[in-house]
PDB file of C-alpha atoms in Angstrom:
ATOM      1  CA  UNK T  56      90.699 100.312  88.660  1.00 63.00           C
ATOM      2  CA  UNK T  57      89.309  98.493  91.738  1.00 87.00           C
ATOM      3  CA  UNK T  58      91.244  97.820  94.924  1.00 95.00           C
ATOM      4  CA  UNK T  59      92.438  94.296  95.689  1.00 97.00           C
ATOM      5  CA  UNK T  60      93.209  92.586  99.018  1.00 98.00           C
ATOM      6  CA  UNK T  61      96.908  93.102  98.283  1.00 97.00           C
ATOM      7  CA  UNK T  62      96.377  96.866  98.432  1.00 97.00           C
ATOM      8  CA  UNK T  63      95.813  96.440 102.171  1.00 98.00           C
ATOM      9  CA  UNK T  64      99.171  94.924 103.056  1.00 98.00           C
ATOM     10  CA  UNK T  65     101.688  95.489 100.251  1.00 97.00           C
ATOM     11  CA  UNK T  66     104.666  97.784 100.906  1.00 97.00           C
ATOM     12  CA  UNK T  67     104.833  99.064  97.333  1.00 97.00           C
ATOM     13  CA  UNK T  68     101.178 100.099  97.428  1.00 97.00           C
ATOM     14  CA  UNK T  69     101.549 101.760 100.837  1.00 97.00           C
ATOM     15  CA  UNK T  70     104.538 103.789  99.609  1.00 95.00           C
ATOM     16  CA  UNK T  71     102.582 104.902  96.551  1.00 95.00           C
ATOM     17  CA  UNK T  72      99.572 105.892  98.661  1.00 96.00           C
ATOM     18  CA  UNK T  73     101.832 107.907 100.954  1.00 94.00           C
ATOM     19  CA  UNK T  74     103.217 109.825  97.965  1.00 92.00           C
ATOM     20  CA  UNK T  75     100.060 110.257  95.922  1.00 92.00           C
ATOM     21  CA  UNK T  76      97.273 110.384  98.485  1.00 93.00           C
ATOM     22  CA  UNK T  77      98.468 111.030 102.050  1.00 94.00           C
ATOM     23  CA  UNK T  78     101.233 113.517 101.212  1.00 92.00           C
ATOM     24  CA  UNK T  79      99.113 115.340  98.635  1.00 92.00           C
ATOM     25  CA  UNK T  80      96.119 115.947 100.923  1.00 96.00           C
ATOM     26  CA  UNK T  81      95.311 118.073 103.950  1.00 97.00           C
ATOM     27  CA  UNK T  82      95.978 115.877 107.012  1.00 97.00           C
ATOM     28  CA  UNK T  83      94.683 116.897 110.468  1.00 98.00           C
ATOM     29  CA  UNK T  84      97.573 116.548 112.911  1.00 98.00           C
ATOM     30  CA  UNK T  85      96.492 118.236 116.160  1.00 98.00           C
ATOM     31  CA  UNK T  86      94.130 120.743 117.713  1.00 98.00           C
ATOM     32  CA  UNK T  87      95.078 124.410 117.756  1.00 97.00           C
ATOM     33  CA  UNK T  88      94.940 124.328 121.581  1.00 97.00           C
ATOM     34  CA  UNK T  89      97.873 121.892 121.466  1.00 97.00           C
ATOM     35  CA  UNK T  90      99.905 124.491 119.552  1.00 97.00           C
ATOM     36  CA  UNK T  91      98.602 127.505 121.408  1.00 93.00           C
ATOM     37  CA  UNK T  92     101.540 129.476 122.806  1.00 94.00           C
ATOM     38  CA  UNK T  93     104.680 130.967 121.307  1.00 96.00           C
ATOM     39  CA  UNK T  94     107.548 128.498 121.390  1.00 96.00           C
ATOM     40  CA  UNK T  95     105.356 125.390 121.267  1.00 97.00           C
ATOM     41  CA  UNK T  96     106.996 122.624 119.221  1.00 98.00           C
ATOM     42  CA  UNK T  97     105.147 119.399 118.414  1.00 98.00           C
ATOM     43  CA  UNK T  98     106.487 116.413 116.466  1.00 98.00           C
ATOM     44  CA  UNK T  99     103.985 114.617 114.201  1.00 97.00           C
ATOM     45  CA  UNK T 100     104.059 112.206 111.277  1.00 94.00           C
ATOM     46  CA  UNK T 101     102.417 112.928 107.935  1.00 94.00           C
ATOM     47  CA  UNK T 102     102.511 109.617 106.115  1.00 88.00           C
ATOM     48  CA  UNK T 103     106.093 108.485 106.682  1.00 90.00           C
ATOM     49  CA  UNK T 104     107.464 112.042 106.866  1.00 95.00           C
ATOM     50  CA  UNK T 105     108.528 113.488 110.264  1.00 97.00           C
ATOM     51  CA  UNK T 106     107.071 116.983 110.601  1.00 98.00           C
ATOM     52  CA  UNK T 107     107.632 119.595 113.305  1.00 98.00           C
ATOM     53  CA  UNK T 108     104.839 122.031 114.133  1.00 98.00           C
ATOM     54  CA  UNK T 109     105.762 125.330 115.767  1.00 98.00           C
ATOM     55  CA  UNK T 110     104.072 128.542 116.882  1.00 98.00           C
ATOM     56  CA  UNK T 111     106.241 131.661 116.626  1.00 96.00           C
ATOM     57  CA  UNK T 112     106.230 134.882 118.641  1.00 94.00           C
ATOM     58  CA  UNK T 113     103.725 136.644 116.405  1.00 95.00           C
ATOM     59  CA  UNK T 114     101.297 133.706 116.566  1.00 95.00           C
ATOM     60  CA  UNK T 115     101.994 132.178 113.159  1.00 96.00           C
ATOM     61  CA  UNK T 116     101.978 128.390 112.876  1.00 98.00           C
ATOM     62  CA  UNK T 117     104.649 126.587 110.860  1.00 98.00           C
ATOM     63  CA  UNK T 118     105.063 123.037 109.557  1.00 98.00           C
ATOM     64  CA  UNK T 119     108.732 122.165 109.100  1.00 98.00           C
ATOM     65  CA  UNK T 120     110.845 119.137 108.412  1.00 98.00           C
ATOM     66  CA  UNK T 121     111.686 117.498 111.734  1.00 98.00           C
ATOM     67  CA  UNK T 122     115.041 116.315 110.372  1.00 98.00           C
ATOM     68  CA  UNK T 123     118.262 118.230 110.984  1.00 98.00           C
ATOM     69  CA  UNK T 124     120.034 119.437 107.831  1.00 98.00           C
ATOM     70  CA  UNK T 125     123.388 118.315 109.238  1.00 98.00           C
ATOM     71  CA  UNK T 126     123.332 114.586 110.064  1.00 97.00           C
ATOM     72  CA  UNK T 127     119.615 113.786 109.628  1.00 98.00           C
ATOM     73  CA  UNK T 128     118.666 113.229 113.250  1.00 98.00           C
ATOM     74  CA  UNK T 129     115.066 114.017 114.121  1.00 98.00           C
ATOM     75  CA  UNK T 130     115.060 117.292 116.013  1.00 98.00           C
ATOM     76  CA  UNK T 131     112.136 117.031 118.429  1.00 98.00           C
ATOM     77  CA  UNK T 132     110.513 114.031 120.075  1.00 97.00           C
ATOM     78  CA  UNK T 133     107.016 114.651 121.409  1.00 95.00           C
ATOM     79  CA  UNK T 134     106.161 118.149 122.623  1.00 96.00           C
ATOM     80  CA  UNK T 135     108.468 120.819 124.002  1.00 97.00           C
ATOM     81  CA  UNK T 136     108.401 124.530 124.748  1.00 97.00           C
ATOM     82  CA  UNK T 137     111.450 126.544 123.641  1.00 97.00           C
ATOM     83  CA  UNK T 138     112.297 129.813 121.893  1.00 97.00           C
ATOM     84  CA  UNK T 139     114.300 128.014 119.202  1.00 98.00           C
ATOM     85  CA  UNK T 140     114.676 124.572 117.640  1.00 98.00           C
ATOM     86  CA  UNK T 141     117.917 123.018 118.864  1.00 98.00           C
ATOM     87  CA  UNK T 142     119.332 119.797 117.483  1.00 98.00           C
ATOM     88  CA  UNK T 143     120.293 117.518 120.399  1.00 98.00           C
ATOM     89  CA  UNK T 144     123.197 116.012 118.417  1.00 98.00           C
ATOM     90  CA  UNK T 145     125.506 118.945 117.544  1.00 98.00           C
ATOM     91  CA  UNK T 146     123.413 121.909 118.741  1.00 98.00           C
ATOM     92  CA  UNK T 147     122.574 123.304 115.356  1.00 98.00           C
ATOM     93  CA  UNK T 148     119.854 125.864 116.055  1.00 98.00           C
ATOM     94  CA  UNK T 149     116.900 126.940 113.938  1.00 98.00           C
ATOM     95  CA  UNK T 150     114.382 129.729 114.347  1.00 98.00           C
ATOM     96  CA  UNK T 151     110.746 128.777 114.891  1.00 98.00           C
ATOM     97  CA  UNK T 152     110.079 129.479 111.198  1.00 98.00           C
ATOM     98  CA  UNK T 153     112.782 126.953 110.232  1.00 98.00           C
ATOM     99  CA  UNK T 154     115.578 129.326 109.300  1.00 98.00           C
ATOM    100  CA  UNK T 155     119.081 128.239 110.372  1.00 98.00           C
ATOM    101  CA  UNK T 156     120.274 130.470 113.224  1.00 98.00           C
ATOM    102  CA  UNK T 157     123.507 128.836 114.382  1.00 97.00           C
ATOM    103  CA  UNK T 158     125.832 125.961 113.466  1.00 98.00           C
ATOM    104  CA  UNK T 159     128.759 125.561 115.925  1.00 97.00           C
ATOM    105  CA  UNK T 160     132.272 124.983 114.566  1.00 97.00           C
ATOM    106  CA  UNK T 161     131.163 125.174 110.911  1.00 97.00           C
ATOM    107  CA  UNK T 162     133.384 128.109 109.905  1.00 94.00           C
ATOM    108  CA  UNK T 163     134.016 128.117 106.161  1.00 93.00           C
ATOM    109  CA  UNK T 164     131.264 125.585 105.414  1.00 96.00           C
ATOM    110  CA  UNK T 165     128.622 126.377 102.813  1.00 96.00           C
ATOM    111  CA  UNK T 166     125.410 126.508 104.797  1.00 97.00           C
ATOM    112  CA  UNK T 167     123.195 127.566 101.904  1.00 95.00           C
ATOM    113  CA  UNK T 168     120.164 125.327 101.756  1.00 94.00           C
ATOM    114  CA  UNK T 169     120.388 124.425 105.448  1.00 98.00           C
ATOM    115  CA  UNK T 170     117.094 126.011 106.476  1.00 98.00           C
ATOM    116  CA  UNK T 171     114.471 123.419 107.383  1.00 98.00           C
ATOM    117  CA  UNK T 172     112.088 122.602 104.516  1.00 98.00           C
ATOM    118  CA  UNK T 173     108.653 124.136 105.031  1.00 98.00           C
ATOM    119  CA  UNK T 174     105.286 122.510 104.355  1.00 97.00           C
ATOM    120  CA  UNK T 175     101.780 123.897 103.880  1.00 97.00           C
ATOM    121  CA  UNK T 176      99.846 124.454 107.117  1.00 97.00           C
ATOM    122  CA  UNK T 177      96.332 125.677 107.825  1.00 97.00           C
ATOM    123  CA  UNK T 178      93.938 126.001 110.754  1.00 97.00           C
ATOM    124  CA  UNK T 179      90.205 125.322 110.473  1.00 97.00           C
ATOM    125  CA  UNK T 180      87.584 124.682 113.129  1.00 96.00           C
ATOM    126  CA  UNK T 181      90.210 124.374 115.845  1.00 97.00           C
ATOM    127  CA  UNK T 182      92.258 121.782 113.938  1.00 98.00           C
ATOM    128  CA  UNK T 183      95.750 122.149 112.474  1.00 98.00           C
ATOM    129  CA  UNK T 184      96.144 120.620 109.014  1.00 98.00           C
ATOM    130  CA  UNK T 185      99.369 119.924 107.109  1.00 98.00           C
ATOM    131  CA  UNK T 186     100.046 119.061 103.492  1.00 97.00           C
ATOM    132  CA  UNK T 187     103.457 118.051 102.198  1.00 96.00           C
ATOM    133  CA  UNK T 188     102.709 119.605  98.803  1.00 93.00           C
ATOM    134  CA  UNK T 189     101.693 123.140  97.973  1.00 89.00           C
ATOM    135  CA  UNK T 190      99.026 124.388  95.625  1.00 91.00           C
ATOM    136  CA  UNK T 191      96.071 122.504  97.102  1.00 93.00           C
ATOM    137  CA  UNK T 192      92.697 124.233  97.464  1.00 94.00           C
ATOM    138  CA  UNK T 193      92.469 125.629 100.979  1.00 93.00           C
ATOM    139  CA  UNK T 194      91.022 123.380 103.650  1.00 93.00           C
ATOM    140  CA  UNK T 195      88.226 125.922 104.029  1.00 93.00           C
ATOM    141  CA  UNK T 196      87.325 125.587 100.349  1.00 93.00           C
ATOM    142  CA  UNK T 197      87.459 121.796 100.558  1.00 91.00           C
ATOM    143  CA  UNK T 198      85.168 121.651 103.582  1.00 92.00           C
ATOM    144  CA  UNK T 199      82.864 124.508 102.601  1.00 90.00           C
ATOM    145  CA  UNK T 200      80.034 122.169 101.441  1.00 89.00           C
ATOM    146  CA  UNK T 201      80.016 120.631 104.931  1.00 87.00           C
ATOM    147  CA  UNK T 202      79.654 123.921 106.824  1.00 85.00           C
ATOM    148  CA  UNK T 203      76.026 123.187 107.632  1.00 83.00           C
ATOM    149  CA  UNK T 204      76.981 119.994 109.459  1.00 85.00           C
ATOM    150  CA  UNK T 205      80.502 120.939 110.559  1.00 90.00           C
ATOM    151  CA  UNK T 206      80.349 124.613 111.485  1.00 92.00           C
ATOM    152  CA  UNK T 207      83.992 125.667 111.952  1.00 94.00           C
ATOM    153  CA  UNK T 208      83.047 128.418 114.401  1.00 94.00           C
ATOM    154  CA  UNK T 209      81.270 125.964 116.682  1.00 94.00           C
ATOM    155  CA  UNK T 210      84.029 123.348 116.310  1.00 95.00           C
ATOM    156  CA  UNK T 211      86.680 125.914 117.219  1.00 96.00           C
ATOM    157  CA  UNK T 212      85.134 126.435 120.665  1.00 96.00           C
ATOM    158  CA  UNK T 213      85.519 122.768 121.632  1.00 97.00           C
ATOM    159  CA  UNK T 214      88.285 121.611 123.947  1.00 98.00           C
ATOM    160  CA  UNK T 215      90.002 118.263 124.472  1.00 98.00           C
ATOM    161  CA  UNK T 216      88.216 116.341 127.210  1.00 98.00           C
ATOM    162  CA  UNK T 217      89.989 113.000 126.917  1.00 98.00           C
ATOM    163  CA  UNK T 218      92.284 111.050 124.630  1.00 97.00           C
ATOM    164  CA  UNK T 219      93.117 107.380 124.194  1.00 98.00           C
ATOM    165  CA  UNK T 220      96.138 106.099 122.307  1.00 98.00           C
ATOM    166  CA  UNK T 221      96.395 102.800 120.433  1.00 98.00           C
ATOM    167  CA  UNK T 222      98.793 100.990 118.110  1.00 97.00           C
ATOM    168  CA  UNK T 223      97.070  98.650 115.679  1.00 98.00           C
ATOM    169  CA  UNK T 224      98.447  96.137 113.181  1.00 98.00           C
ATOM    170  CA  UNK T 225      96.029  97.281 110.460  1.00 98.00           C
ATOM    171  CA  UNK T 226      96.300  98.936 107.100  1.00 98.00           C
ATOM    172  CA  UNK T 227      94.999 102.489 107.372  1.00 98.00           C
ATOM    173  CA  UNK T 228      92.149 101.760 104.943  1.00 98.00           C
ATOM    174  CA  UNK T 229      90.771  99.026 107.230  1.00 98.00           C
ATOM    175  CA  UNK T 230      90.089 101.593 109.934  1.00 98.00           C
ATOM    176  CA  UNK T 231      88.764 104.228 107.514  1.00 98.00           C
ATOM    177  CA  UNK T 232      86.334 101.731 105.993  1.00 98.00           C
ATOM    178  CA  UNK T 233      85.184 100.469 109.387  1.00 98.00           C
ATOM    179  CA  UNK T 234      84.621 104.053 110.550  1.00 98.00           C
ATOM    180  CA  UNK T 235      82.932 105.011 107.290  1.00 97.00           C
ATOM    181  CA  UNK T 236      79.921 102.683 107.502  1.00 97.00           C
ATOM    182  CA  UNK T 237      77.402 101.909 110.226  1.00 97.00           C
ATOM    183  CA  UNK T 238      76.163  98.691 108.617  1.00 97.00           C
ATOM    184  CA  UNK T 239      78.420  96.851 111.102  1.00 98.00           C
ATOM    185  CA  UNK T 240      76.343  98.124 114.048  1.00 98.00           C
ATOM    186  CA  UNK T 241      74.153  95.053 113.503  1.00 97.00           C
ATOM    187  CA  UNK T 242      77.099  92.735 114.208  1.00 98.00           C
ATOM    188  CA  UNK T 243      80.119  94.280 115.906  1.00 98.00           C
ATOM    189  CA  UNK T 244      78.079  96.717 118.014  1.00 98.00           C
ATOM    190  CA  UNK T 245      74.916  94.665 118.505  1.00 97.00           C
ATOM    191  CA  UNK T 246      74.903  95.331 122.244  1.00 95.00           C
ATOM    192  CA  UNK T 247      75.904  98.996 122.121  1.00 96.00           C
ATOM    193  CA  UNK T 248      75.440 101.309 119.122  1.00 96.00           C
ATOM    194  CA  UNK T 249      72.801  99.163 117.435  1.00 96.00           C
ATOM    195  CA  UNK T 250      70.321 100.000 120.215  1.00 95.00           C
ATOM    196  CA  UNK T 251      70.889 103.716 119.695  1.00 95.00           C
ATOM    197  CA  UNK T 252      71.374 103.982 115.917  1.00 96.00           C
ATOM    198  CA  UNK T 253      70.283 100.803 114.077  1.00 96.00           C
ATOM    199  CA  UNK T 254      72.669 100.008 111.247  1.00 96.00           C
ATOM    200  CA  UNK T 255      69.921  99.099 108.816  1.00 95.00           C
ATOM    201  CA  UNK T 256      68.425 102.586 109.109  1.00 96.00           C
ATOM    202  CA  UNK T 257      71.543 104.551 108.219  1.00 95.00           C
ATOM    203  CA  UNK T 258      72.049 106.519 105.015  1.00 92.00           C
ATOM    204  CA  UNK T 259      75.397 107.165 103.312  1.00 90.00           C
ATOM    205  CA  UNK T 260      73.995 108.086  99.892  1.00 88.00           C
ATOM    206  CA  UNK T 261      74.808 111.759 100.517  1.00 86.00           C
ATOM    207  CA  UNK T 262      78.536 110.931 100.344  1.00 89.00           C
ATOM    208  CA  UNK T 263      80.611 112.432  97.539  1.00 91.00           C
ATOM    209  CA  UNK T 264      83.835 111.581  95.734  1.00 92.00           C
ATOM    210  CA  UNK T 265      85.752 113.465  98.469  1.00 93.00           C
ATOM    211  CA  UNK T 266      84.052 112.443 101.716  1.00 93.00           C
ATOM    212  CA  UNK T 267      81.673 110.035 103.427  1.00 95.00           C
ATOM    213  CA  UNK T 268      78.722 111.337 105.385  1.00 94.00           C
ATOM    214  CA  UNK T 269      76.554 108.863 107.290  1.00 95.00           C
ATOM    215  CA  UNK T 270      73.221 109.969 108.702  1.00 93.00           C
ATOM    216  CA  UNK T 271      71.563 108.012 111.501  1.00 95.00           C
ATOM    217  CA  UNK T 272      68.034 108.041 112.888  1.00 93.00           C
ATOM    218  CA  UNK T 273      67.424 110.340 115.846  1.00 93.00           C
ATOM    219  CA  UNK T 274      67.486 108.688 119.240  1.00 94.00           C
ATOM    220  CA  UNK T 275      65.245 110.494 121.759  1.00 93.00           C
ATOM    221  CA  UNK T 276      68.072 110.813 124.294  1.00 92.00           C
ATOM    222  CA  UNK T 277      71.319 110.311 122.377  1.00 91.00           C
ATOM    223  CA  UNK T 278      70.377 112.542 119.428  1.00 92.00           C
ATOM    224  CA  UNK T 279      71.070 112.152 115.696  1.00 92.00           C
ATOM    225  CA  UNK T 280      74.534 110.755 115.059  1.00 95.00           C
ATOM    226  CA  UNK T 281      76.465 111.915 111.993  1.00 95.00           C
ATOM    227  CA  UNK T 282      79.740 110.348 110.926  1.00 97.00           C
ATOM    228  CA  UNK T 283      82.184 111.998 108.513  1.00 96.00           C
ATOM    229  CA  UNK T 284      85.296 110.798 106.717  1.00 97.00           C
ATOM    230  CA  UNK T 285      86.948 113.533 104.663  1.00 96.00           C
ATOM    231  CA  UNK T 286      89.470 111.687 102.500  1.00 97.00           C
ATOM    232  CA  UNK T 287      91.929 110.513 103.442  1.00 97.00           C
ATOM    233  CA  UNK T 288      92.227 110.850 107.241  1.00 97.00           C
ATOM    234  CA  UNK T 289      89.751 113.320 108.781  1.00 97.00           C
ATOM    235  CA  UNK T 290      87.420 111.066 110.816  1.00 98.00           C
ATOM    236  CA  UNK T 291      84.695 112.604 112.991  1.00 97.00           C
ATOM    237  CA  UNK T 292      81.522 111.452 114.730  1.00 97.00           C
ATOM    238  CA  UNK T 293      79.096 113.902 116.334  1.00 95.00           C
ATOM    239  CA  UNK T 294      75.549 114.380 117.533  1.00 92.00           C
ATOM    240  CA  UNK T 295      76.131 118.151 117.411  1.00 89.00           C
ATOM    241  CA  UNK T 296      78.935 120.431 118.566  1.00 86.00           C
ATOM    242  CA  UNK T 297      76.948 121.293 121.702  1.00 90.00           C
ATOM    243  CA  UNK T 298      77.091 117.597 122.687  1.00 92.00           C
ATOM    244  CA  UNK T 299      80.666 116.992 121.559  1.00 94.00           C
ATOM    245  CA  UNK T 300      82.711 115.523 118.730  1.00 97.00           C
ATOM    246  CA  UNK T 301      84.834 112.374 118.630  1.00 98.00           C
ATOM    247  CA  UNK T 302      87.928 112.708 116.456  1.00 98.00           C
ATOM    248  CA  UNK T 303      89.939 109.688 115.355  1.00 98.00           C
ATOM    249  CA  UNK T 304      93.439 111.034 114.705  1.00 98.00           C
ATOM    250  CA  UNK T 305      94.933 108.406 112.439  1.00 96.00           C
ATOM    251  CA  UNK T 306      98.619 108.159 111.503  1.00 96.00           C
ATOM    252  CA  UNK T 307      99.567 105.356 109.086  1.00 96.00           C
ATOM    253  CA  UNK T 308     103.202 104.357 109.620  1.00 95.00           C
ATOM    254  CA  UNK T 309     103.571 101.083 107.666  1.00 96.00           C
ATOM    255  CA  UNK T 310     101.496  98.844 105.365  1.00 97.00           C
ATOM    256  CA  UNK T 311     100.015  97.048 108.381  1.00 98.00           C
ATOM    257  CA  UNK T 312     100.454  99.516 111.227  1.00 97.00           C
ATOM    258  CA  UNK T 313      98.671 102.645 112.393  1.00 97.00           C
ATOM    259  CA  UNK T 314      98.947 104.927 115.390  1.00 96.00           C
ATOM    260  CA  UNK T 315      95.525 106.024 116.589  1.00 97.00           C
ATOM    261  CA  UNK T 316      94.325 108.605 119.075  1.00 98.00           C
ATOM    262  CA  UNK T 317      90.641 108.757 119.906  1.00 98.00           C
ATOM    263  CA  UNK T 318      90.070 112.306 121.124  1.00 98.00           C
ATOM    264  CA  UNK T 319      86.896 113.586 122.737  1.00 98.00           C
ATOM    265  CA  UNK T 320      86.142 117.261 122.047  1.00 98.00           C
ATOM    266  CA  UNK T 321      83.541 119.027 124.158  1.00 97.00           C
ATOM    267  CA  UNK T 322      82.296 122.462 125.193  1.00 97.00           C
ATOM    268  CA  UNK T 323      84.703 123.839 127.820  1.00 97.00           C
ATOM    269  CA  UNK T 324      82.373 123.253 130.769  1.00 97.00           C
ATOM    270  CA  UNK T 325      82.040 119.555 129.921  1.00 97.00           C
ATOM    271  CA  UNK T 326      85.703 119.110 128.973  1.00 97.00           C
ATOM    272  CA  UNK T 327      86.723 120.370 132.419  1.00 97.00           C
ATOM    273  CA  UNK T 328      84.437 117.927 134.268  1.00 97.00           C
ATOM    274  CA  UNK T 329      86.588 114.848 135.078  1.00 97.00           C
ATOM    275  CA  UNK T 330      83.684 112.583 136.016  1.00 98.00           C
ATOM    276  CA  UNK T 331      81.772 113.419 132.833  1.00 97.00           C
ATOM    277  CA  UNK T 332      84.884 112.880 130.723  1.00 98.00           C
ATOM    278  CA  UNK T 333      85.656 109.536 132.369  1.00 98.00           C
ATOM    279  CA  UNK T 334      82.154 108.316 131.538  1.00 97.00           C
ATOM    280  CA  UNK T 335      82.521 109.446 127.938  1.00 96.00           C
ATOM    281  CA  UNK T 336      85.986 107.910 127.665  1.00 98.00           C
ATOM    282  CA  UNK T 337      84.783 104.581 129.071  1.00 98.00           C
ATOM    283  CA  UNK T 338      81.909 104.436 126.577  1.00 96.00           C
ATOM    284  CA  UNK T 339      84.217 105.111 123.623  1.00 97.00           C
ATOM    285  CA  UNK T 340      86.788 102.645 124.930  1.00 98.00           C
ATOM    286  CA  UNK T 341      84.183  99.877 125.075  1.00 97.00           C
ATOM    287  CA  UNK T 342      82.994 100.610 121.537  1.00 98.00           C
ATOM    288  CA  UNK T 343      86.553 100.640 120.220  1.00 98.00           C
ATOM    289  CA  UNK T 344      87.235  97.272 121.830  1.00 98.00           C
ATOM    290  CA  UNK T 345      84.406  95.906 119.685  1.00 98.00           C
ATOM    291  CA  UNK T 346      86.001  97.479 116.609  1.00 98.00           C
ATOM    292  CA  UNK T 347      89.385  95.999 117.469  1.00 98.00           C
ATOM    293  CA  UNK T 348      87.976  92.466 117.307  1.00 98.00           C
ATOM    294  CA  UNK T 349      86.601  92.848 113.788  1.00 98.00           C
ATOM    295  CA  UNK T 350      89.445  94.957 112.365  1.00 98.00           C
ATOM    296  CA  UNK T 351      92.056  92.462 113.622  1.00 98.00           C
ATOM    297  CA  UNK T 352      90.186  89.708 111.820  1.00 98.00           C
ATOM    298  CA  UNK T 353      89.686  91.748 108.639  1.00 98.00           C
ATOM    299  CA  UNK T 354      93.413  92.433 108.402  1.00 98.00           C
ATOM    300  CA  UNK T 355      94.150  88.727 108.898  1.00 98.00           C
ATOM    301  CA  UNK T 356      91.569  87.771 106.275  1.00 98.00           C
ATOM    302  CA  UNK T 357      92.967  90.187 103.698  1.00 98.00           C
ATOM    303  CA  UNK T 358      96.192  88.171 103.665  1.00 97.00           C
ATOM    304  CA  UNK T 359      94.392  84.939 102.783  1.00 97.00           C
ATOM    305  CA  UNK T 360      94.719  83.604  99.211  1.00 96.00           C
ATOM    306  CA  UNK T 361      90.921  83.320  99.298  1.00 97.00           C
ATOM    307  CA  UNK T 362      90.380  87.003 100.157  1.00 97.00           C
ATOM    308  CA  UNK T 363      88.120  89.059  97.891  1.00 97.00           C
ATOM    309  CA  UNK T 364      86.595  92.508  98.199  1.00 97.00           C
ATOM    310  CA  UNK T 365      83.002  91.442  97.690  1.00 96.00           C
ATOM    311  CA  UNK T 366      79.895  93.369  96.671  1.00 96.00           C
ATOM    312  CA  UNK T 367      78.922  96.301  98.890  1.00 96.00           C
ATOM    313  CA  UNK T 368      75.557  97.084 100.445  1.00 96.00           C
ATOM    314  CA  UNK T 369      73.815 100.417  99.738  1.00 95.00           C
ATOM    315  CA  UNK T 370      74.620 101.091 103.408  1.00 95.00           C
ATOM    316  CA  UNK T 371      78.295 101.071 102.348  1.00 95.00           C
ATOM    317  CA  UNK T 372      77.896 103.549  99.513  1.00 94.00           C
ATOM    318  CA  UNK T 373      80.593 105.761 101.021  1.00 95.00           C
ATOM    319  CA  UNK T 374      83.064 102.861 101.090  1.00 96.00           C
ATOM    320  CA  UNK T 375      82.618 102.386  97.351  1.00 95.00           C
ATOM    321  CA  UNK T 376      83.395 106.073  96.802  1.00 95.00           C
ATOM    322  CA  UNK T 377      86.426 105.897  99.100  1.00 96.00           C
ATOM    323  CA  UNK T 378      87.837 102.886  97.273  1.00 97.00           C
ATOM    324  CA  UNK T 379      87.384 104.650  93.942  1.00 96.00           C
ATOM    325  CA  UNK T 380      89.305 107.652  95.299  1.00 96.00           C
ATOM    326  CA  UNK T 381      92.130 105.508  96.690  1.00 96.00           C
ATOM    327  CA  UNK T 382      92.334 103.401  93.534  1.00 93.00           C
ATOM    328  CA  UNK T 383      93.460 106.483  91.628  1.00 88.00           C
ATOM    329  CA  UNK T 384      96.778 106.187  93.453  1.00 73.00           C
ATOM    330  CA  UNK T 385      97.013 102.422  93.073  1.00 72.00           C
ATOM    331  CA  UNK T 386      97.124 102.102  89.301  1.00 66.00           C
TER     332      UNK T 386
END
């Protein structure tokens, strides 16, 4: 079954995709360095589910429900450091592995089942991944065919050099599809990326039914850009780990809304150089401004009664594979 324009703005479809695609996949939620020390607690969203990441005293990472088992308030907002999870409402307290530790003035109440639900969590290449369902192949198994291009050992050494946060009124697939083809370099990025990596010379035929890989010609100074989209939400662009990696951390929150962080990952010596990082951030900011223009207009066009998802170029081979994968949830 093919996707339709309605699949990019309909609440029923978004809810189904959250259940059948986003919740049932490994989703990258942060870097391990952001969850480094014992007592770190970090609130994230996986689809529409609030999740709390923690690191306990023995170094184990946990993914827990971020909703108190008493009156359903979210427990943590943002990032905190504490030796326990304490509800701000009635001071129910949980251990860092989610077990209930204390519930004031609840004598005689049945507190069975009041531990926080736990979700699958894994670390790979310096990223923390979460899945809301168990039983998936490990993230290492899933990404094993990409080890030649995405060496987890090299990726693990990278550090956050800069980050930019955006809120966009787009369906999550609009951004994934824009990221997953370089055909648009000839139009949207005619004054920037097109000079470095001409869109007409890119190759996405090596993509599979689980990810998009786009190969670009080698620029004598900028190197050979590779772009990856591991379905559904692992979006990376790199000219080699020694030069750095750009990670688009994408969090869909509604049919036509996403939260986006563009995060620059670099070798430690570069990541700690503020002038270098400001130059890199400014370059990525300018490119994203060009993407904002076209993605805003795509989302508007998808709501038109005249909207169609037309034929795709061979340069968009990965987009065809992505739509086939998504369509499995949209029947």
